[in-house]
mmCIF file of C-alpha atoms in Angstrom:
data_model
loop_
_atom_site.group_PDB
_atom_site.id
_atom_site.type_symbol
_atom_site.label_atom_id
_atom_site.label_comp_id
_atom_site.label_asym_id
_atom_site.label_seq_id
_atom_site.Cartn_x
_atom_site.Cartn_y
_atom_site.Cartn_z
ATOM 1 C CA UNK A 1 0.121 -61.791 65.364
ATOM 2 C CA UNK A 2 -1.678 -59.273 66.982
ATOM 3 C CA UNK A 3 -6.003 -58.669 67.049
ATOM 4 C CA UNK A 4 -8.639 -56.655 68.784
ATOM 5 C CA UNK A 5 -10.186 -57.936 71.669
ATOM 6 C CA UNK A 6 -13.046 -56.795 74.160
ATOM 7 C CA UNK A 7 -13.023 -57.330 77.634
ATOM 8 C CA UNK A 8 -16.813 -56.815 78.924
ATOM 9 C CA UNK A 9 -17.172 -54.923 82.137
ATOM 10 C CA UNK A 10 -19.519 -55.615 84.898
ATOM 11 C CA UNK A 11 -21.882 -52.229 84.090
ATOM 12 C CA UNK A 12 -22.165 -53.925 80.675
ATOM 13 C CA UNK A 13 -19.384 -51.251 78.616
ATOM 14 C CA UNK A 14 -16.266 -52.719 77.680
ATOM 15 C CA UNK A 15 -12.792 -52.033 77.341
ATOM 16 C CA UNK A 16 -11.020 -52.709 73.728
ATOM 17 C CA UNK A 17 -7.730 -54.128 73.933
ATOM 18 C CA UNK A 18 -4.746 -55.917 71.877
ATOM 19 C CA UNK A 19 -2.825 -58.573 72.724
ATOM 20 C CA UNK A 20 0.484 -59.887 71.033
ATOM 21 C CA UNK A 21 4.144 -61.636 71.653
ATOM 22 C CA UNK A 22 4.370 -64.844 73.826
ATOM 23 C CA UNK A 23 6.059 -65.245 77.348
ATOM 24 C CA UNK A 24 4.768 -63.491 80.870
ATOM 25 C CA UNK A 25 2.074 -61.009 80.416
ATOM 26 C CA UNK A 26 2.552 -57.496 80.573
ATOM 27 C CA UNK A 27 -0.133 -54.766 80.581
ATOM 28 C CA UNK A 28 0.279 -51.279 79.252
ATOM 29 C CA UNK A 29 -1.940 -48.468 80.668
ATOM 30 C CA UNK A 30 -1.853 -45.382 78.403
ATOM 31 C CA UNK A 31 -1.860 -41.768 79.701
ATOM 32 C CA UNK A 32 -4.941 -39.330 80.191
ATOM 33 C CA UNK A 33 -6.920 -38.431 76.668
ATOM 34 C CA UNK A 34 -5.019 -41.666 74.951
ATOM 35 C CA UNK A 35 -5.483 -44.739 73.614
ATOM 36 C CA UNK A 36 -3.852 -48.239 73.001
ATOM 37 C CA UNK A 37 -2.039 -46.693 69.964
ATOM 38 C CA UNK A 38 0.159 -44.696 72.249
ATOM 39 C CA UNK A 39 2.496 -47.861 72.614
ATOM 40 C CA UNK A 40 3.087 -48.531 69.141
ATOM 41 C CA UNK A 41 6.552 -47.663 68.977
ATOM 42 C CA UNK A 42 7.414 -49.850 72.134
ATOM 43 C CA UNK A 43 5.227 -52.731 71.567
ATOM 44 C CA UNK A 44 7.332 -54.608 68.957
ATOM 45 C CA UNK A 45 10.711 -54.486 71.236
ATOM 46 C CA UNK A 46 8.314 -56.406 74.119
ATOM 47 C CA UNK A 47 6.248 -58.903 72.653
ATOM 48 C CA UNK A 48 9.720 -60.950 72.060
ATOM 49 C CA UNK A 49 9.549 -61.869 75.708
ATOM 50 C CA UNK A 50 6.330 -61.088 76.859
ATOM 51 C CA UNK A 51 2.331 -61.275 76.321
ATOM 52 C CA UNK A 52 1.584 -57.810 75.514
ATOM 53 C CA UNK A 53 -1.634 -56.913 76.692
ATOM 54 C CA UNK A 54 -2.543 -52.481 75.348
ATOM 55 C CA UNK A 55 -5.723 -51.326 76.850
ATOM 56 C CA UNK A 56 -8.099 -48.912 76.425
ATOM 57 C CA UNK A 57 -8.708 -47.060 79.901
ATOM 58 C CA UNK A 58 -12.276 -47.227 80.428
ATOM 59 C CA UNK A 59 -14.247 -44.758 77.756
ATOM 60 C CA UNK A 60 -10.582 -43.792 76.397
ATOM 61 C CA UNK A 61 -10.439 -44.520 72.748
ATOM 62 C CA UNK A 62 -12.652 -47.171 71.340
ATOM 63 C CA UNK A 63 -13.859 -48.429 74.172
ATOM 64 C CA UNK A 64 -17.519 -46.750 74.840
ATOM 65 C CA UNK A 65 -18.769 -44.571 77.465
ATOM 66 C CA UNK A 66 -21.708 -45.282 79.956
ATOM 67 C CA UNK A 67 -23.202 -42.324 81.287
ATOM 68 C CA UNK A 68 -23.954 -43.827 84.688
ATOM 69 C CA UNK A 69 -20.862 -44.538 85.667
ATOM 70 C CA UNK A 70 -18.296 -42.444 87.520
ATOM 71 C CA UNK A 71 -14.737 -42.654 85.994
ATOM 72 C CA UNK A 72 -12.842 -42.188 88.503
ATOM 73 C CA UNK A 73 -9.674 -44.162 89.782
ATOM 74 C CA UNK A 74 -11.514 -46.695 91.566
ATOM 75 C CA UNK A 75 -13.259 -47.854 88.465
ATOM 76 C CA UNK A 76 -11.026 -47.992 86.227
ATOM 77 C CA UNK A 77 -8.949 -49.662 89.229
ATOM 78 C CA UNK A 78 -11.509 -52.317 89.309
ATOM 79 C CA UNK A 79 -11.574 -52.473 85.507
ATOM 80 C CA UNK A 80 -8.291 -53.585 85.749
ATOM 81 C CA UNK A 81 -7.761 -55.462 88.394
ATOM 82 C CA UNK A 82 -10.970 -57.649 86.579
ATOM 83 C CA UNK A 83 -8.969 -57.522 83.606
ATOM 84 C CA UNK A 84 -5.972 -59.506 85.206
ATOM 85 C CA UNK A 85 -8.421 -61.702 87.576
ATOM 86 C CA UNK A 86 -11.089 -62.812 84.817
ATOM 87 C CA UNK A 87 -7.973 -63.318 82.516
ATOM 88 C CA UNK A 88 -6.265 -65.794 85.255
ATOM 89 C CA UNK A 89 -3.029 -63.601 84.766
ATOM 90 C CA UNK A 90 -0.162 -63.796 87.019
ATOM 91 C CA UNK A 91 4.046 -63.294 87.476
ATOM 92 C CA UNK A 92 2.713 -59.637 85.677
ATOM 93 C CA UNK A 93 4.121 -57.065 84.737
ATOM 94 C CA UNK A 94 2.918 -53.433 84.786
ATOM 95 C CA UNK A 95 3.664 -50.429 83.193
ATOM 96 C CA UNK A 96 1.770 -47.588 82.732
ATOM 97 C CA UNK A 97 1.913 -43.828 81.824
ATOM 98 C CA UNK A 98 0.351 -40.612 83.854
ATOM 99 C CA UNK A 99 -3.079 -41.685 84.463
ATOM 100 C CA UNK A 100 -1.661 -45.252 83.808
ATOM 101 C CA UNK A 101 1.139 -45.307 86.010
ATOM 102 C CA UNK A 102 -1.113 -44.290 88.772
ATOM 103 C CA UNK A 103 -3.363 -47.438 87.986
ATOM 104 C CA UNK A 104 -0.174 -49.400 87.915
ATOM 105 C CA UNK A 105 0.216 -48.723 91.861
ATOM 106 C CA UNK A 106 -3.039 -49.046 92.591
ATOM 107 C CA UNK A 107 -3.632 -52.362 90.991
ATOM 108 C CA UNK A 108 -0.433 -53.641 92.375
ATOM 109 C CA UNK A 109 -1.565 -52.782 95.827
ATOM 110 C CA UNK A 110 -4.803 -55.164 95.316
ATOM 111 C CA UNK A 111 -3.258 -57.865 93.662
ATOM 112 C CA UNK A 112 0.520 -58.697 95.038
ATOM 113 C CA UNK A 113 0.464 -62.183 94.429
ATOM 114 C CA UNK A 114 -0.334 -61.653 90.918
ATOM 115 C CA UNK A 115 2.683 -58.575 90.201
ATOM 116 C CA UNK A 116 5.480 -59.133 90.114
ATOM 117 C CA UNK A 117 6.882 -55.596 89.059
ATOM 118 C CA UNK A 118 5.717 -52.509 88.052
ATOM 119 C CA UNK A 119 7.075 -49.614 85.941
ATOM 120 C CA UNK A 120 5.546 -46.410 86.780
ATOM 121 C CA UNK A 121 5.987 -43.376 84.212
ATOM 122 C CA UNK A 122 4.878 -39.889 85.104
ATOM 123 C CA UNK A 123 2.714 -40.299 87.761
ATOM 124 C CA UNK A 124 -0.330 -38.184 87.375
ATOM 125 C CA UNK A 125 -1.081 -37.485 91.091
ATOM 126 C CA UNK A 126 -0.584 -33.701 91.430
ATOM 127 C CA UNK A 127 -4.239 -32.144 90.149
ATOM 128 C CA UNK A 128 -5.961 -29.715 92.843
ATOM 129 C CA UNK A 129 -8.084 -28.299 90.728
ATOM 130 C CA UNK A 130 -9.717 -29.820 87.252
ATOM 131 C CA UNK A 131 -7.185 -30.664 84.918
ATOM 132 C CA UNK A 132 -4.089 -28.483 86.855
ATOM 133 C CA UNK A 133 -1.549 -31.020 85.041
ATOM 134 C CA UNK A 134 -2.483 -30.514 81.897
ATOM 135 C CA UNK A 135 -3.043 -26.860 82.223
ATOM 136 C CA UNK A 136 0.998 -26.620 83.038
ATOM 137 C CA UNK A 137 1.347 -28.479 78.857
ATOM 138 C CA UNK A 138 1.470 -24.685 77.709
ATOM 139 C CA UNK A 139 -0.717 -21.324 78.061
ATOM 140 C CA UNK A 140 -3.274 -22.631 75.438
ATOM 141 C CA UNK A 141 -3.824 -25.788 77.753
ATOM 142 C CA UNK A 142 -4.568 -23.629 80.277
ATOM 143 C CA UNK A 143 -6.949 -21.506 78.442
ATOM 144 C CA UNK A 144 -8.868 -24.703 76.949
ATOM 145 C CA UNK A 145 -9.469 -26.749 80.398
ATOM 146 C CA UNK A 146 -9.945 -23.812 82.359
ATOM 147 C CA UNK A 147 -12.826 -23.411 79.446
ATOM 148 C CA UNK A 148 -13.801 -27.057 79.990
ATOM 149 C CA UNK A 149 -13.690 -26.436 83.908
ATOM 150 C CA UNK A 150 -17.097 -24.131 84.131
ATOM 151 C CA UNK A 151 -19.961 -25.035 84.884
ATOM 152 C CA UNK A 152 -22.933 -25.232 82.430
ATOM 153 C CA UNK A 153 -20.689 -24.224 80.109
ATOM 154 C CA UNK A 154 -17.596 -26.293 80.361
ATOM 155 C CA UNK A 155 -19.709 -28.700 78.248
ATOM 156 C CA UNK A 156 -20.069 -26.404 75.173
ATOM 157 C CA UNK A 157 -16.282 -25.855 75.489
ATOM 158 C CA UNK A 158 -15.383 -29.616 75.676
ATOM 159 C CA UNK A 159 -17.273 -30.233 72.404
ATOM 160 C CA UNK A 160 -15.217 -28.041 70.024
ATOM 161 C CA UNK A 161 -12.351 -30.150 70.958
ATOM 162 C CA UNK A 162 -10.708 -30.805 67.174
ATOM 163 C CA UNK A 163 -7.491 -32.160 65.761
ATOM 164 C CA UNK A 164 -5.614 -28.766 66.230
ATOM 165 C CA UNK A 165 -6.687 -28.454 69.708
ATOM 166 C CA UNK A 166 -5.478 -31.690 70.742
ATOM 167 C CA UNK A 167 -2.054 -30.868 68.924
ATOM 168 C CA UNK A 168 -1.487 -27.793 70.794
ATOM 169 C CA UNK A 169 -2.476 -29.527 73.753
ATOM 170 C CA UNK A 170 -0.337 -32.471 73.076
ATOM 171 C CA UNK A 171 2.744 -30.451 72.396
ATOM 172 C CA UNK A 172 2.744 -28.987 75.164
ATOM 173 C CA UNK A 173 3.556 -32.454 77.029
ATOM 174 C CA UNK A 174 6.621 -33.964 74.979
ATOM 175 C CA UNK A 175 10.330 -32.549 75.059
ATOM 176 C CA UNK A 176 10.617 -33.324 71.231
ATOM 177 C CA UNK A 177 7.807 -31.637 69.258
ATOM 178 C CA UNK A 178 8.046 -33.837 66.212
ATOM 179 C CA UNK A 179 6.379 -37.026 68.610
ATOM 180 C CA UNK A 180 3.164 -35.141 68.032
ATOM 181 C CA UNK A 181 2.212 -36.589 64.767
ATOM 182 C CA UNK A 182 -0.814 -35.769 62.410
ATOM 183 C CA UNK A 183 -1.601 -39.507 61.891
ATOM 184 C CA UNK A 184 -1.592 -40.201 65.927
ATOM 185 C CA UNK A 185 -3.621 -36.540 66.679
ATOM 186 C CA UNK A 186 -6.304 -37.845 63.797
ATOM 187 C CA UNK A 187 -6.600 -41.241 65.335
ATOM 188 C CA UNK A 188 -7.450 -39.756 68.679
ATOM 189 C CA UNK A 189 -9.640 -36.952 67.788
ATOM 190 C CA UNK A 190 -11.535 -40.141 66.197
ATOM 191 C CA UNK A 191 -12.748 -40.022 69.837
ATOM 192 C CA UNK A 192 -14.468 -36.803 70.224
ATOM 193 C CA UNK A 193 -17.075 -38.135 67.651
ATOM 194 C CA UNK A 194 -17.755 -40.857 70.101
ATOM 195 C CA UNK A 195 -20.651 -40.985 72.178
ATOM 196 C CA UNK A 196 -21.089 -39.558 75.035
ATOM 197 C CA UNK A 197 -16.953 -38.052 75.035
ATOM 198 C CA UNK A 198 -18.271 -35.063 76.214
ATOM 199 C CA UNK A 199 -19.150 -36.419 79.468
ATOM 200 C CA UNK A 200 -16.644 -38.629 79.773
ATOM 201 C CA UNK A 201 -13.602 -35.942 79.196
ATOM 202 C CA UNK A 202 -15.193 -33.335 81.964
ATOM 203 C CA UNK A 203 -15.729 -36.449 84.417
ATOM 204 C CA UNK A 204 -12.235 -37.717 84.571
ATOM 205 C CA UNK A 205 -11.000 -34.728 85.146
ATOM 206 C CA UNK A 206 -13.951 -33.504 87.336
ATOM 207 C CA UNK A 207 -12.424 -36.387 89.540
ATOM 208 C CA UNK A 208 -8.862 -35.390 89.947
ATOM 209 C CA UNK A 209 -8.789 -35.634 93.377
ATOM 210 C CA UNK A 210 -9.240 -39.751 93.030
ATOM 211 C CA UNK A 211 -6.149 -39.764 91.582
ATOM 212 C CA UNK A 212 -4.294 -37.395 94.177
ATOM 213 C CA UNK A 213 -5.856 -39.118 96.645
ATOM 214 C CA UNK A 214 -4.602 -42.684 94.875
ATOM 215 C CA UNK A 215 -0.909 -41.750 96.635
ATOM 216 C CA UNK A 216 -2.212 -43.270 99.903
ATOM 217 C CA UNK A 217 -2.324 -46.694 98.048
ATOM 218 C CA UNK A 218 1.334 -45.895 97.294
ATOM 219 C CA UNK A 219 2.727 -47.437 100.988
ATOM 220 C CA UNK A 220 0.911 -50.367 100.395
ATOM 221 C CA UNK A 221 3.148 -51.506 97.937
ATOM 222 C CA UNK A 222 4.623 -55.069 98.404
ATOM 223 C CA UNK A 223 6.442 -55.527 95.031
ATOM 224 C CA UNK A 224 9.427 -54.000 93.227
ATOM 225 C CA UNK A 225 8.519 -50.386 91.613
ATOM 226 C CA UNK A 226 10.969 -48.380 88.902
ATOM 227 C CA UNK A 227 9.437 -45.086 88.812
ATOM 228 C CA UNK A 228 10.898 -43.031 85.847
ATOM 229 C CA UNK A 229 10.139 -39.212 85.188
ATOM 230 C CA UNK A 230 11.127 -37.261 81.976
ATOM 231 C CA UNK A 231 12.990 -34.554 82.905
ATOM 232 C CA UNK A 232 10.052 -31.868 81.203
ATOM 233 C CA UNK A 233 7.192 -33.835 83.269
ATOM 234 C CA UNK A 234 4.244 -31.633 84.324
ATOM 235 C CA UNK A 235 5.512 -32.537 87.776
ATOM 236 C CA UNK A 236 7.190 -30.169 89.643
ATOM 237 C CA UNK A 237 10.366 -31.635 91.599
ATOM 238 C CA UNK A 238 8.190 -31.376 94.880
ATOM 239 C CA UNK A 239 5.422 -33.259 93.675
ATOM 240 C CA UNK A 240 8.428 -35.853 92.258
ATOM 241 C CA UNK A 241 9.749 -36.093 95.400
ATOM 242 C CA UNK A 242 6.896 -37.144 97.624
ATOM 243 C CA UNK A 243 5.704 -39.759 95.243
ATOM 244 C CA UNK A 244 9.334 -41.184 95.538
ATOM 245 C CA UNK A 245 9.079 -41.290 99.138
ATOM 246 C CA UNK A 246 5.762 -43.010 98.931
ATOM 247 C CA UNK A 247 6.298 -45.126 96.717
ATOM 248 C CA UNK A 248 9.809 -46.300 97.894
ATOM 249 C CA UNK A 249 10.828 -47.279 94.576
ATOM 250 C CA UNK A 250 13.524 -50.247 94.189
ATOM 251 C CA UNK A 251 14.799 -48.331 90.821
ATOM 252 C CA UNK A 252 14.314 -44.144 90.081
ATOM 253 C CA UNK A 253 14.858 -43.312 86.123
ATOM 254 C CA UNK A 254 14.765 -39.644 85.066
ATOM 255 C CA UNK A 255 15.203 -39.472 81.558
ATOM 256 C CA UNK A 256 17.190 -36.452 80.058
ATOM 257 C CA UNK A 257 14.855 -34.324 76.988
ATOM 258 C CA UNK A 258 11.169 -35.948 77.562
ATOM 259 C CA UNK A 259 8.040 -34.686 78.980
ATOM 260 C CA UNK A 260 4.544 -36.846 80.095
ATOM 261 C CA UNK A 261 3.907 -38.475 77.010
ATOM 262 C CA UNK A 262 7.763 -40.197 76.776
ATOM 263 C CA UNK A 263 6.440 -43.377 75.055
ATOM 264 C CA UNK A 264 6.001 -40.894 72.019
ATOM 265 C CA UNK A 265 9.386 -39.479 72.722
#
């Protein structure tokens, strides 16, 4: 049985979330401009043997936006890590995708005696620039968050964000082009009528360098990591290569015909 939960957060916003299966828990943490949904095709082959615990990132999908706050990877770090204290989790499990599998480390690194492993997919700890990831999806991505990047402007460009933006956009990021579905693109353009998305989009990825910079938590590591890579990642094999080192991983995956989003794939 599965439901919709909120878990409040201490600026007073929340973060939606779904919970199902029985056994150890295991958190999922969805990639950048996604939402819980993006596990629905792996969810049913985990809650067997675990507690499945989807999130919302902080102002990602239904979970609302608060204009005073900075969302960065320290907050939604300490969303997390609140998540899993407040919840009296432990022997976890973490797994996580781009954004996601960044907050995997990080959260790892803060709570050791609570993880006990953590899956890392497609790091997304590359940016220099706003959005330089997901300007690499195609030449239209680049167009459309270079657009987003301006100032004073930017803004006007991040509003006309629709469903076929988001598939070009999203297309650009899988090996298998059919993984882009209409139903999933229409759930999360649901999310550009939200509140306050505006601000929220431009602010995560005017903070790219948090999530660079999150690869110094990467040493501090103290339990066992499998990082996994799709072949067609955004990475290049540079990039791939110092997060290995970093993160010392006790298993490396690369998987053969996927790109960033390979829970779709």
């Amino acid at each position: 049985m599965s439901n919709f939960e909120k878990f409040y957060l201490e600026d007073g916003s929340y973060i939606r979330y779904k919970k199902s299966g029985s056994g150890n828990p295991l958190i999922l943490l969805h990639p950048i401009r996604n939402r819980l949904e993006y596990f629905d095709l792996v969810t049913p082959l985990l809650t067997k043997n675990f507690t499945v615990y989807a999130l919302d990132l902080p102002g990602f999908g239904d979970s609302p936006v608060n204009k005073n706050m900075n969302y960065n990877q320290s907050y939604m770090t300490k969303a997390i890590t609140d998540f899993v204290v407040k919840n009296e989790l432990s022997k976890l499990v973490l797994a996580g995708e781009s954004i996601g599998g960044v907050l995997c480390a990080t959260v790892a690194s803060i709570l050791p005696k609570r993880v006990e492993r953590v899956f890392v997919f497609n790091p997304y700890d590359y940016d220099t620039f706003f959005g330089e990831g997901v300007r690499r999806a195609n030449r239209f991505a680049r167009f459309i968050i270079w657009s987003m990047s301006l100032p004073i402007v930017g803004c006007l460009f991040a509003t006309l964000e629709n469903k076929l933006i988001l598939w070009f956009i999203l297309r650009g990021g899988v090996f298998n082009k059919k993984a882009i579905t209409l139903s999933y693109v229409s759930l999360l353009s649901t999310s550009t009528r939200k509140p306050l998305n505006v601000y929220h989009t431009r602010n995560v990825f005017l903070n790219f360098k948090s999530w660079t910079d999150a690869k110094k938590q990467y040493a501090e590591l103290a339990v066992p990591v499998t990082l996994v890579y799709g072949e067609c990642d955004w990475s290049s094999s540079r990039e791939r290569s110092e997060t290995r080192a970093l993160m010392r991983p006790q298993h490396y995956v690369n998987l053969e015909h996927t790109g960033h989003f390979s829970f779709l794939e």
